[in-house]
Amino acid sequence: YGRWFVFVFSFFLFFFVFFFLFFFLFFFFLFFFFFSFKMFFLLLFLFFPEPPVSGVEEPRDVLDGGRTSRSEFPCSAAGRPKPTVHVDAVRCGSRSGLAPPQTHLVIL
């Protein structure tokens, strides 16, 4: 009884540990090597979405030296320039000033 128990227990322990370890690592590396950038950003923005950007933000004194205000260059609620006003895209982008807040949807 003792030898059969040890044999069966060790066999199933060995089988399940290596089986699940192999498949976990296999699908993990498959996921990150074949779907790396697209799925990574998809999950990133799915679980950590960007905070909503309001239509009125503080002037970007760092970018334009304080020469512009929101009244001169109004932005739409989505953070994009209104069609009637010519605005540099940087002034109506996200808080980093590099891109509009909806840029990550292009990855989808």
Coordinates of C-alpha atoms in Angstrom, one line a residue:
Y1 CA 0.0 0.0 0.0
G2 CA 2.8 2.4 0.9
R3 CA 4.9 1.8 -2.2
W4 CA 1.9 2.1 -4.6
F5 CA 0.7 5.2 -2.9
V6 CA 4.1 6.9 -3.2
F7 CA 4.4 5.7 -6.8
V8 CA 1.0 7.0 -7.9
F9 CA 1.3 10.2 -5.9
S10 CA 4.7 11.0 -7.3
F11 CA 3.6 10.1 -10.8
F12 CA 0.6 12.4 -10.7
L13 CA 2.5 15.2 -9.0
F14 CA 5.3 15.0 -11.6
F15 CA 2.7 14.8 -14.5
F16 CA 0.5 17.7 -13.4
V17 CA 3.4 20.0 -12.4
F18 CA 5.3 19.6 -15.6
F19 CA 2.1 19.5 -17.7
F20 CA 0.8 22.8 -16.4
L21 CA 4.2 24.4 -16.2
F22 CA 4.9 23.5 -19.8
F23 CA 1.6 24.8 -21.1
F24 CA 1.7 27.9 -19.0
L25 CA 5.2 28.9 -20.3
F26 CA 4.3 27.8 -23.8
F27 CA 1.2 30.0 -24.1
F28 CA 2.9 32.8 -22.2
F29 CA 5.8 33.0 -24.6
L30 CA 3.5 32.4 -27.6
F31 CA 1.2 35.2 -26.4
F32 CA 4.1 37.7 -25.9
F33 CA 6.1 36.9 -29.0
F34 CA 3.4 36.7 -31.6
F35 CA 0.9 39.2 -30.2
S36 CA 3.3 41.3 -28.2
F37 CA 2.6 44.9 -29.0
K38 CA -1.0 44.8 -30.1
M39 CA -2.2 42.6 -27.2
F40 CA 0.0 44.3 -24.7
F41 CA -1.4 47.8 -25.4
L42 CA -4.9 46.4 -25.7
L43 CA -4.7 44.9 -22.2
L44 CA -2.9 48.0 -20.9
F45 CA -5.6 50.4 -22.0
L46 CA -8.3 47.9 -21.1
F47 CA -7.2 47.7 -17.5
F48 CA -5.5 51.1 -17.2
P49 CA -7.5 53.5 -19.5
E50 CA -6.4 57.1 -19.8
P51 CA -8.2 59.6 -17.6
P52 CA -10.9 61.6 -19.5
V53 CA -9.6 64.9 -20.9
S54 CA -12.0 67.7 -20.3
G55 CA -12.6 70.4 -22.9
V56 CA -11.0 73.1 -20.9
E57 CA -7.5 72.6 -19.7
E58 CA -4.8 74.9 -18.3
P59 CA -2.7 76.8 -20.9
R60 CA 0.5 75.0 -21.9
D61 CA 3.1 77.4 -20.7
V62 CA 5.9 74.9 -21.1
L63 CA 5.2 74.2 -24.7
D64 CA 4.3 77.6 -26.2
G65 CA 5.9 79.9 -23.6
G66 CA 2.6 81.2 -22.3
R67 CA 1.7 83.0 -25.5
T68 CA -1.6 81.2 -26.1
S69 CA -4.7 80.8 -24.0
R70 CA -7.7 78.6 -24.2
S71 CA -9.9 81.4 -25.5
E72 CA -7.6 82.0 -28.5
F73 CA -7.3 78.3 -29.3
P74 CA -10.5 76.5 -28.2
C75 CA -10.5 72.7 -28.3
S76 CA -13.4 70.4 -28.7
A77 CA -14.5 68.1 -25.8
A78 CA -12.5 65.2 -27.3
G79 CA -9.3 67.2 -27.1
R80 CA -9.1 67.9 -30.9
P81 CA -9.0 71.3 -32.5
K82 CA -12.3 72.8 -33.7
P83 CA -12.6 72.9 -37.5
T84 CA -12.9 76.7 -37.6
V85 CA -9.7 77.4 -35.8
H86 CA -6.2 76.4 -37.0
V87 CA -4.4 75.0 -34.0
D88 CA -1.2 73.0 -33.7
A89 CA -2.2 69.5 -32.7
V90 CA 0.2 69.6 -29.8
R91 CA -1.8 72.3 -28.0
C92 CA -5.0 70.1 -28.0
G93 CA -3.5 66.8 -27.3
S94 CA -3.2 64.7 -24.1
R95 CA -1.6 66.1 -21.0
S96 CA 1.8 65.0 -22.2
G97 CA 1.4 67.2 -25.2
L98 CA 2.6 64.6 -27.6
A99 CA -0.6 63.1 -29.1
P100 CA -4.4 63.3 -28.9
P101 CA -5.9 61.2 -26.1
Q102 CA -7.6 58.9 -28.6
T103 CA -4.4 57.9 -30.3
H104 CA -4.2 54.5 -28.6
L105 CA -7.4 53.4 -30.4
V106 CA -5.4 53.1 -33.6
I107 CA -3.6 50.1 -32.2
L108 CA -6.9 48.2 -32.1

